[in-house]
Short mmCIF file of C-alpha atoms in Angstrom, two decimals:
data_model
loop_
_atom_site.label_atom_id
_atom_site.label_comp_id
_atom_site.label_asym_id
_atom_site.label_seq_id
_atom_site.Cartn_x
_atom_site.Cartn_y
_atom_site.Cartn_z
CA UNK A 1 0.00 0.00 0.00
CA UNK A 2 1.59 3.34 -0.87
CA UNK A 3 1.23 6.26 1.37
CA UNK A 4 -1.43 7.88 -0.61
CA UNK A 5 -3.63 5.08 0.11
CA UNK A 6 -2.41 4.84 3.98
CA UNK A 7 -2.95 8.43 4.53
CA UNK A 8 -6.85 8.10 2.85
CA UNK A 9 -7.12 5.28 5.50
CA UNK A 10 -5.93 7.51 8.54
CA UNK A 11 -8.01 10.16 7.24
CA UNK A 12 -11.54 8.22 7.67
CA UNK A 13 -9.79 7.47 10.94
CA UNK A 14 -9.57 10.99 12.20
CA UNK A 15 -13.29 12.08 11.25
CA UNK A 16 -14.52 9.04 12.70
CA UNK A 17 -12.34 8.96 15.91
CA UNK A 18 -11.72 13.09 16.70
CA UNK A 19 -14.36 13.73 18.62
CA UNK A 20 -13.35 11.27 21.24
CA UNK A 21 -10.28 12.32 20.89
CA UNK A 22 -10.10 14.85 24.12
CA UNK A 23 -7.09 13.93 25.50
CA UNK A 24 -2.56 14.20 24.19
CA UNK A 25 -2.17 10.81 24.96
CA UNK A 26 -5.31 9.78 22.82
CA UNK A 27 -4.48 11.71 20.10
CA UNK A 28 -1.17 10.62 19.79
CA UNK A 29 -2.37 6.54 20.32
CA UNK A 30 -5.10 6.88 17.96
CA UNK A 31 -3.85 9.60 15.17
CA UNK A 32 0.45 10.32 15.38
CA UNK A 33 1.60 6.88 16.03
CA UNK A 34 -0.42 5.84 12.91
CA UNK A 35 0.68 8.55 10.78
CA UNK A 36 4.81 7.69 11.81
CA UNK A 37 4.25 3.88 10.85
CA UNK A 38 2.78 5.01 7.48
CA UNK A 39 5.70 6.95 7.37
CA UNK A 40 7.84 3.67 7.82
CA UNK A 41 9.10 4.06 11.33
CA UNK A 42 8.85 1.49 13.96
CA UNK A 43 6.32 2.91 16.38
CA UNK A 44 7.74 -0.43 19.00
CA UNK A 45 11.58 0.60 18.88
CA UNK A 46 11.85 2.55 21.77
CA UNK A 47 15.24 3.23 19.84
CA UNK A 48 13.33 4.85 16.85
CA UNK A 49 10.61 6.44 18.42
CA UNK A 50 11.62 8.06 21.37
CA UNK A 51 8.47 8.58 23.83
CA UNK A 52 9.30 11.75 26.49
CA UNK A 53 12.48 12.59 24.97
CA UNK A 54 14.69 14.52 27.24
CA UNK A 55 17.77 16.47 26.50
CA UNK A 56 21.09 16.56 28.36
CA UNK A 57 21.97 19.85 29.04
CA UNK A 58 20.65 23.18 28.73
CA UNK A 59 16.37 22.51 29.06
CA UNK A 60 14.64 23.51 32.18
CA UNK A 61 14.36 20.42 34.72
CA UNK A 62 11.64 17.95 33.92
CA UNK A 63 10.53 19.85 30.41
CA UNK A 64 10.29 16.81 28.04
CA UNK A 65 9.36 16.34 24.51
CA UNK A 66 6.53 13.80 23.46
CA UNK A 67 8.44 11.96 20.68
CA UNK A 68 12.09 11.92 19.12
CA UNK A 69 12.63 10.15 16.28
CA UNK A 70 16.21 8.27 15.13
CA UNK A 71 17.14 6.74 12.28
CA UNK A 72 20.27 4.38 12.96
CA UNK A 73 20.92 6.10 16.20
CA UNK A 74 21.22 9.71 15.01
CA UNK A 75 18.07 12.20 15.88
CA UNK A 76 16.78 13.52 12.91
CA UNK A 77 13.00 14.76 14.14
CA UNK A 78 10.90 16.53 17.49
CA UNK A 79 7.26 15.89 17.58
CA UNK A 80 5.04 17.86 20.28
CA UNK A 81 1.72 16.82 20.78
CA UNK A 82 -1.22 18.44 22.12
CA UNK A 83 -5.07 17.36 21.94
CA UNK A 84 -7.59 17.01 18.91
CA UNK A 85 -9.89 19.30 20.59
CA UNK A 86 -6.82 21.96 20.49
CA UNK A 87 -6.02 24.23 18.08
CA UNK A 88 -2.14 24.92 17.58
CA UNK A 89 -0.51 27.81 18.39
CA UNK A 90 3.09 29.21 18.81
CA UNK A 91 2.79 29.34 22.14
CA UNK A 92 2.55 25.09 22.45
CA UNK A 93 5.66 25.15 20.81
CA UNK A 94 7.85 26.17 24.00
CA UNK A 95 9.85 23.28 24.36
CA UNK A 96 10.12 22.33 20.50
CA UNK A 97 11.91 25.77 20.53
CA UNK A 98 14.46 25.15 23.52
CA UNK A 99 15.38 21.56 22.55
CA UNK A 100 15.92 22.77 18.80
CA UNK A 101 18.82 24.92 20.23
CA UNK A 102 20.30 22.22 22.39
CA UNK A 103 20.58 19.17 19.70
CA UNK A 104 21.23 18.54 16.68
CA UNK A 105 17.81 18.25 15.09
CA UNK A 106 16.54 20.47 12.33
CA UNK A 107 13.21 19.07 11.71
CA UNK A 108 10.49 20.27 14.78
CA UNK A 109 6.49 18.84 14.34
CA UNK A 110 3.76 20.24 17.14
CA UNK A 111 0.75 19.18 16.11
CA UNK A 112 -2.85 17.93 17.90
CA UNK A 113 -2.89 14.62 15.32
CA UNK A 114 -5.22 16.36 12.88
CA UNK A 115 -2.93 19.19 11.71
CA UNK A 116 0.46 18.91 11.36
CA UNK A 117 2.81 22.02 11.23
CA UNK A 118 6.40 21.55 10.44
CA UNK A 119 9.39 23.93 11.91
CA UNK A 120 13.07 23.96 10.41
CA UNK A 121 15.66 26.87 10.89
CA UNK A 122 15.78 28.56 7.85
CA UNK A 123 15.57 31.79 8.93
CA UNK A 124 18.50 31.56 11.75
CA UNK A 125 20.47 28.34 11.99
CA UNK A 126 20.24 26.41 15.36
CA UNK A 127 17.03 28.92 15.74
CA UNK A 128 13.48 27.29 15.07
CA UNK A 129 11.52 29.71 12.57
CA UNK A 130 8.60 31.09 13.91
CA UNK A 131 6.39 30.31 10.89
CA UNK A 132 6.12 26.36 9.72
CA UNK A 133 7.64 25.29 6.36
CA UNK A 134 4.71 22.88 5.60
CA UNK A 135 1.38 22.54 7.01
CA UNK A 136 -0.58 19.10 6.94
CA UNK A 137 -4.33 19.06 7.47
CA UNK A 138 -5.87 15.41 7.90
CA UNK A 139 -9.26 16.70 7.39
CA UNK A 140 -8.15 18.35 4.13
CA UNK A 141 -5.39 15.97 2.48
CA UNK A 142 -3.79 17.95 -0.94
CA UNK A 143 -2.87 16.02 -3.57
CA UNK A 144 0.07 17.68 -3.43
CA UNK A 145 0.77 16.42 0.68
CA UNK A 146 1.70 12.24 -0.66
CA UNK A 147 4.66 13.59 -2.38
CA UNK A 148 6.02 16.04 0.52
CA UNK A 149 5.32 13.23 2.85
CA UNK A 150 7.51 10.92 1.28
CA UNK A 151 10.34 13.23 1.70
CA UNK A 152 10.20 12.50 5.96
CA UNK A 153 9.80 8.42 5.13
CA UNK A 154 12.24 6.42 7.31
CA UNK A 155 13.33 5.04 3.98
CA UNK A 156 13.61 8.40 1.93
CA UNK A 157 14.90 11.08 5.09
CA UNK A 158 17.57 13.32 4.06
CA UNK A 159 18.01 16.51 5.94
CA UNK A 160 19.78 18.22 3.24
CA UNK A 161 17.10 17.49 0.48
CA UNK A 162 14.57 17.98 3.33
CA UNK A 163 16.17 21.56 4.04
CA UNK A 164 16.80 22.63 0.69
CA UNK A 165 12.93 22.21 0.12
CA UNK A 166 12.26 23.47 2.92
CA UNK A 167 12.66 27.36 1.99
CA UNK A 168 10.77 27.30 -1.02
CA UNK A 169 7.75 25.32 0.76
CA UNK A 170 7.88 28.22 2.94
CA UNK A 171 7.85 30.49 1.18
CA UNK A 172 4.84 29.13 -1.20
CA UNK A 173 2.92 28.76 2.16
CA UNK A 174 3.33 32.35 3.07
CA UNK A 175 2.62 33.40 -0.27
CA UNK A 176 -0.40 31.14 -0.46
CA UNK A 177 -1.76 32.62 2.92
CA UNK A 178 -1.29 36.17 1.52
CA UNK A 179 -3.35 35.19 -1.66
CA UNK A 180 -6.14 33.83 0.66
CA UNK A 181 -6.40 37.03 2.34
CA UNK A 182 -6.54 38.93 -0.59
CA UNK A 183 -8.78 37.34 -2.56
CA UNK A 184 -11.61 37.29 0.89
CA UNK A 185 -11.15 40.58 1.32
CA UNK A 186 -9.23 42.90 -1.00
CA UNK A 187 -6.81 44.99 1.01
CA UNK A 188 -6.48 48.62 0.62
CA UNK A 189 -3.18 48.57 -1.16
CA UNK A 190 -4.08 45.78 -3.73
CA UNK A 191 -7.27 47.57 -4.70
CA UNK A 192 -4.98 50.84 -5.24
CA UNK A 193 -2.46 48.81 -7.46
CA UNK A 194 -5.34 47.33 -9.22
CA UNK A 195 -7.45 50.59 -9.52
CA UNK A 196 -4.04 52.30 -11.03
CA UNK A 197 -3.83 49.69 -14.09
CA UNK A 198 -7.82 49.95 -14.88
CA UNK A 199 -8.78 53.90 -14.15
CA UNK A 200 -7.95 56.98 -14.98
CA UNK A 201 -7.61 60.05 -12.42
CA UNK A 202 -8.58 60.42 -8.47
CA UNK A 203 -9.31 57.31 -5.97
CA UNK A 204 -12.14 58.54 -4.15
CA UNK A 205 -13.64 56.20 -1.13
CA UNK A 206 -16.65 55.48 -2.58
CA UNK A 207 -14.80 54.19 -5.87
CA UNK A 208 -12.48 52.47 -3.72
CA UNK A 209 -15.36 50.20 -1.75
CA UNK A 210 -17.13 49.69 -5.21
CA UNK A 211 -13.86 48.48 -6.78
CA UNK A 212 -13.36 46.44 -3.96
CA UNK A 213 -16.33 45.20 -3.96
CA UNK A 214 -15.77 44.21 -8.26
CA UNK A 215 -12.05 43.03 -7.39
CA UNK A 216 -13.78 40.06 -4.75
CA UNK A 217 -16.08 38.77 -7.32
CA UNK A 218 -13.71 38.91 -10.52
CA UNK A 219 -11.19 37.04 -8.44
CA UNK A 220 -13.95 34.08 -7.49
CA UNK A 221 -15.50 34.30 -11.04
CA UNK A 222 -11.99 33.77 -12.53
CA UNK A 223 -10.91 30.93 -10.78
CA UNK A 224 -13.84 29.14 -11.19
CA UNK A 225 -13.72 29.95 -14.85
CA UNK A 226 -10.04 28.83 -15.21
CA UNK A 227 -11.12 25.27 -13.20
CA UNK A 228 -14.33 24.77 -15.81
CA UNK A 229 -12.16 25.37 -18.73
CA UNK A 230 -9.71 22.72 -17.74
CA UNK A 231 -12.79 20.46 -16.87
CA UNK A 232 -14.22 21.19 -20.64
CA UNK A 233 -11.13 20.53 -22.04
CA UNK A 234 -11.13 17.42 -20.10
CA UNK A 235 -14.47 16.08 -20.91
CA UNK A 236 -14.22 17.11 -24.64
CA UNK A 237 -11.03 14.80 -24.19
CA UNK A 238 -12.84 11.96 -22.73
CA UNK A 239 -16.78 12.65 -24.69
CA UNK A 240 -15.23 14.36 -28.11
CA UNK A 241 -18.96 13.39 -29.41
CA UNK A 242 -21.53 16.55 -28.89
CA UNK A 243 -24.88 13.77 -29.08
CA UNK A 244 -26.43 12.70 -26.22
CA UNK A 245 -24.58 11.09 -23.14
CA UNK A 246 -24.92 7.37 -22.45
CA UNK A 247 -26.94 6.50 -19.86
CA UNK A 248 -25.31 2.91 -19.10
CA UNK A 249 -27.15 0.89 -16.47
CA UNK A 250 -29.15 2.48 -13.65
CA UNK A 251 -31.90 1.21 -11.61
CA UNK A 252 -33.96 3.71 -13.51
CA UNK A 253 -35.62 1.76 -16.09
CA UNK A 254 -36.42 4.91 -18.07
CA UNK A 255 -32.37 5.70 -18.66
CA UNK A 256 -31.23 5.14 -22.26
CA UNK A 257 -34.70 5.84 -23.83
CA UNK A 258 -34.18 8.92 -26.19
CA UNK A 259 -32.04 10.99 -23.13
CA UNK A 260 -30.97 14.45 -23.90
CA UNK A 261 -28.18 15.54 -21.75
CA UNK A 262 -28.80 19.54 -21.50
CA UNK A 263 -26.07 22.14 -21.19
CA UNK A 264 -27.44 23.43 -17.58
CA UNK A 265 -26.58 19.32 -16.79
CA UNK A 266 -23.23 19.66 -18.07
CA UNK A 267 -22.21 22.60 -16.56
CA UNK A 268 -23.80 21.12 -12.97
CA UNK A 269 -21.65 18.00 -13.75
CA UNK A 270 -18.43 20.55 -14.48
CA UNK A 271 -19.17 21.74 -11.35
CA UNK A 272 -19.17 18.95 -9.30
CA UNK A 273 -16.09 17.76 -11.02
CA UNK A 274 -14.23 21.04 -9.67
CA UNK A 275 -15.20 20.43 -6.29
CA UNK A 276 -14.60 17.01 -6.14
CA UNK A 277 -11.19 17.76 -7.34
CA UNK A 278 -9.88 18.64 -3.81
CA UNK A 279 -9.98 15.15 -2.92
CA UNK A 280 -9.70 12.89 -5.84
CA UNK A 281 -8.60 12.99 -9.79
CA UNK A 282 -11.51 14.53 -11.63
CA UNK A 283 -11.92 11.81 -14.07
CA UNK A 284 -12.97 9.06 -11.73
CA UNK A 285 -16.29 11.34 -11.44
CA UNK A 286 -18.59 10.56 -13.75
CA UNK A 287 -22.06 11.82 -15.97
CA UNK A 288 -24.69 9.29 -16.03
CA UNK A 289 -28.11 10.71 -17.25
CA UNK A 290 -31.99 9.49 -17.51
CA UNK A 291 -35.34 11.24 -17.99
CA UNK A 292 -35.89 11.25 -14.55
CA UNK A 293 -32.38 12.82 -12.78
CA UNK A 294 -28.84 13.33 -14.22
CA UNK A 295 -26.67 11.12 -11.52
CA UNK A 296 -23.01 12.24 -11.07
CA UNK A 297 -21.84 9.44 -9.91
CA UNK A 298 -17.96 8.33 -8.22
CA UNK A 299 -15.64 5.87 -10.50
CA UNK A 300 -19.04 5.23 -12.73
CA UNK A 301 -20.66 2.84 -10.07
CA UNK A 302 -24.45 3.78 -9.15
CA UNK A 303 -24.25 2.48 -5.75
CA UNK A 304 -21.58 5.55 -5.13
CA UNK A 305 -23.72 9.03 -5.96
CA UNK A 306 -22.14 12.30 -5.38
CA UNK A 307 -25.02 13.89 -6.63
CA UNK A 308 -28.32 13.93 -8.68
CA UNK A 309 -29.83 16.91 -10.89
CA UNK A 310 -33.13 17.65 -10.98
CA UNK A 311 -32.98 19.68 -13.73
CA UNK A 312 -35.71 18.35 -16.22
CA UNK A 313 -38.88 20.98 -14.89
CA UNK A 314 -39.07 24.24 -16.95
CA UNK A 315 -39.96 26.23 -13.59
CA UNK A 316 -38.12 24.59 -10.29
CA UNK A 317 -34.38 22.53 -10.06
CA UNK A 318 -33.22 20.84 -7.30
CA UNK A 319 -29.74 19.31 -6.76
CA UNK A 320 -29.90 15.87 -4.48
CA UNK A 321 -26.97 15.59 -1.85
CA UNK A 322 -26.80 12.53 -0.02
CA UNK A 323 -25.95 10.76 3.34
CA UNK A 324 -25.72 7.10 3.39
CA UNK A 325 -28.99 5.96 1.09
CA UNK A 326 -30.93 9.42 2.11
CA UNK A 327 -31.25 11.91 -0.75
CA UNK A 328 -31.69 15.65 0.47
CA UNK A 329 -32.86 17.98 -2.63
CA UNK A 330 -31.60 22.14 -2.38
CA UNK A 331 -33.31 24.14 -5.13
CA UNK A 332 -31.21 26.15 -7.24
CA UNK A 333 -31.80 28.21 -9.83
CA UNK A 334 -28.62 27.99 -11.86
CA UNK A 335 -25.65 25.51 -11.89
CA UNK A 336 -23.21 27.77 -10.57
CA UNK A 337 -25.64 27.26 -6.91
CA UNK A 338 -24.10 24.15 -6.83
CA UNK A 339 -21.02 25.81 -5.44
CA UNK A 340 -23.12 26.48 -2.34
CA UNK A 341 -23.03 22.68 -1.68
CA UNK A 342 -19.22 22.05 -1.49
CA UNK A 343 -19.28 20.61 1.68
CA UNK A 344 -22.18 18.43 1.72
CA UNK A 345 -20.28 17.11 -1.64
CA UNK A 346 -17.18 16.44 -0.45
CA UNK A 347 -18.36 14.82 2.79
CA UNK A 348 -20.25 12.63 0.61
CA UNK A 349 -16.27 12.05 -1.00
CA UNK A 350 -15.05 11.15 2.51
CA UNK A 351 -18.44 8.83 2.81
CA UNK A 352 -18.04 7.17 0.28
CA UNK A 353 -14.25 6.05 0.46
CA UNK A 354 -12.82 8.82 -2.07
#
């Protein structure tokens, strides 16, 4: 099993388990341990994974961190752990910070089991950063997080590679964070630099607030234009024919009987497909229509619907989201509602496996 696949595994783990998770010692039983032997370590070597790890010199008496980790004798990593029910914070990180100057390790981890934020010294050497290098969220696994992953594998460790990458996974995170902000909420000097390139003459406030308010929305409509032109491209890759979609087999007797797949269903489907995206490859959803509902369905197999459109009345639509066998229908009045639903859709993802 590759770690992709383990780390899928220890994510249904963590949103079945967290909320019983109220304790360090649970967290780190039931989530970190798990997460290290995916990683390839030995979670029984006391010689690998060192439980309470305490330094020789220079740490205030009794101060201890939760796990060290060796590979053939030589410490290479610090892991702090706090509870599920915590969120992290610099502040947790007290001891990470005084052992980092007192040893030779350059890799520091604080993390409740659910999120894991990773420390190096980039900035100063022998001096953990104050910002992580890399932050890994179990609830919300990239597909970009496998590949980092297998950089801190017992098998694969190498501080210098690990280091190197460091710094520019730093600064992407940073930069990522700043884009966030921006594109929520606009800040004053980004709607200046943008206002300079697109109007002539004097800023007042009120143009200021109203470009604002235009920056926000041509930021969310571009992005989700960019994502539906890769999807099109995609599905004109995969369906190059404009007729009708085939239906294939259903447990709706009326699928395959002169169906016309309409554009609005498309577009849904594209939709769907973006959001789905987060968690798995975008082809494994699929478009399977009838005359009664358009069923999006996950790796073509009808027992595993995302969604269903309800899109064949001239006055009302409805998109189905489910839970288990129960189907819950949301009106909508255009495709691009479907957006709205991201989270019932994806936690139908987790549901079902994806």
């Amino acid at each position: 099993m590759d770690l992709a696949t383990k780390l899928v595994e220890l994510e249904k783990r963590t949103a079945q388990h967290r909320e019983l998770l109220l304790t360090e010692e649970a967290a780190k039983t039931a989530l970190v341990l798990p997460l290290l032997q995916a990683l390839g370590y030995d979670v029984f070597n006391p010689g690998e994974i060192i439980p309470e790890f305490t330094a020789d010199v220079g740490i205030k008496k009794g101060e201890k961190v939760d796990y060290a980790i060796a590979i053939d004798g030589k410490l290479t990593m610090l892991i702090e752990c706090k509870p599920s029910s915590m969120d992290l914070d610099l502040k947790h990180a007290s001891q990470l910070f005084r052992y980092f100057s007192t040893t030779d390790v350059r890799i520091a981890v604080l993390t409740n089991g659910v999120t894991y934020q990773f420390y190096s010294d980039i900035d100063q050497p022998n001096k953990m950063d104050d910002k992580p290098f890399f932050i890994f969220n179990m609830d919300a696994i990239r597909r970009t997080d496998p590949p980092i992953l297998e950089r801190f594998k017992k098998s694969s460790f190498n501080i210098d590679e690990i280091i190197a990458e460091a710094g520019r996974l730093k600064l992407q995170s940073l930069l990522r964070v700043e884009l966030e902000r921006e594109f929520a909420q606009p800040s004053e000097e980004f709607v200046r630099l943008m206002a300079s390139r697109v109007q002539q003459g004097r800023l007042t406030a009120a143009a200021r607030e109203q470009l604002a308010n235009i920056l926000g929305l041509s930021i969310a409509s571009l992005i989700r234009d960019k994502v539906n032109d890769r999807l099109t491209s995609a599905l004109n890759v995969a369906n190059p024919s404009p007729q009708p979609i085939e239906a294939g087999q259903s447990d709706d007797p009326s699928i395959g009987d002169g169906v016309i797949t309409s554009e609005e269903e498309i577009a849904g489907f594209r939709i769907i497909q973006a959001i789905a995206a987060r968690h798995v490859d975008p082809s494994r959803v699929v478009i399977r229509d009838s005359k009664s509902y358009c069923a999006i369905l996950l790796d073509d197999n009808n027992r595993k619907t995302l969604a269903r459109l309800h899109f064949n009345s001239p006055t009302t639509r409805y998109v189905g989201t489910f839970t288990d066998k129960d189907e819950t229908r949301h009106a909508v009045t255009a495709p691009i509602d479907i957006y709205k639903l991201e989270d019932q859709i994806l936690a139908r993802i987790k549901e079902l496996g994806g």
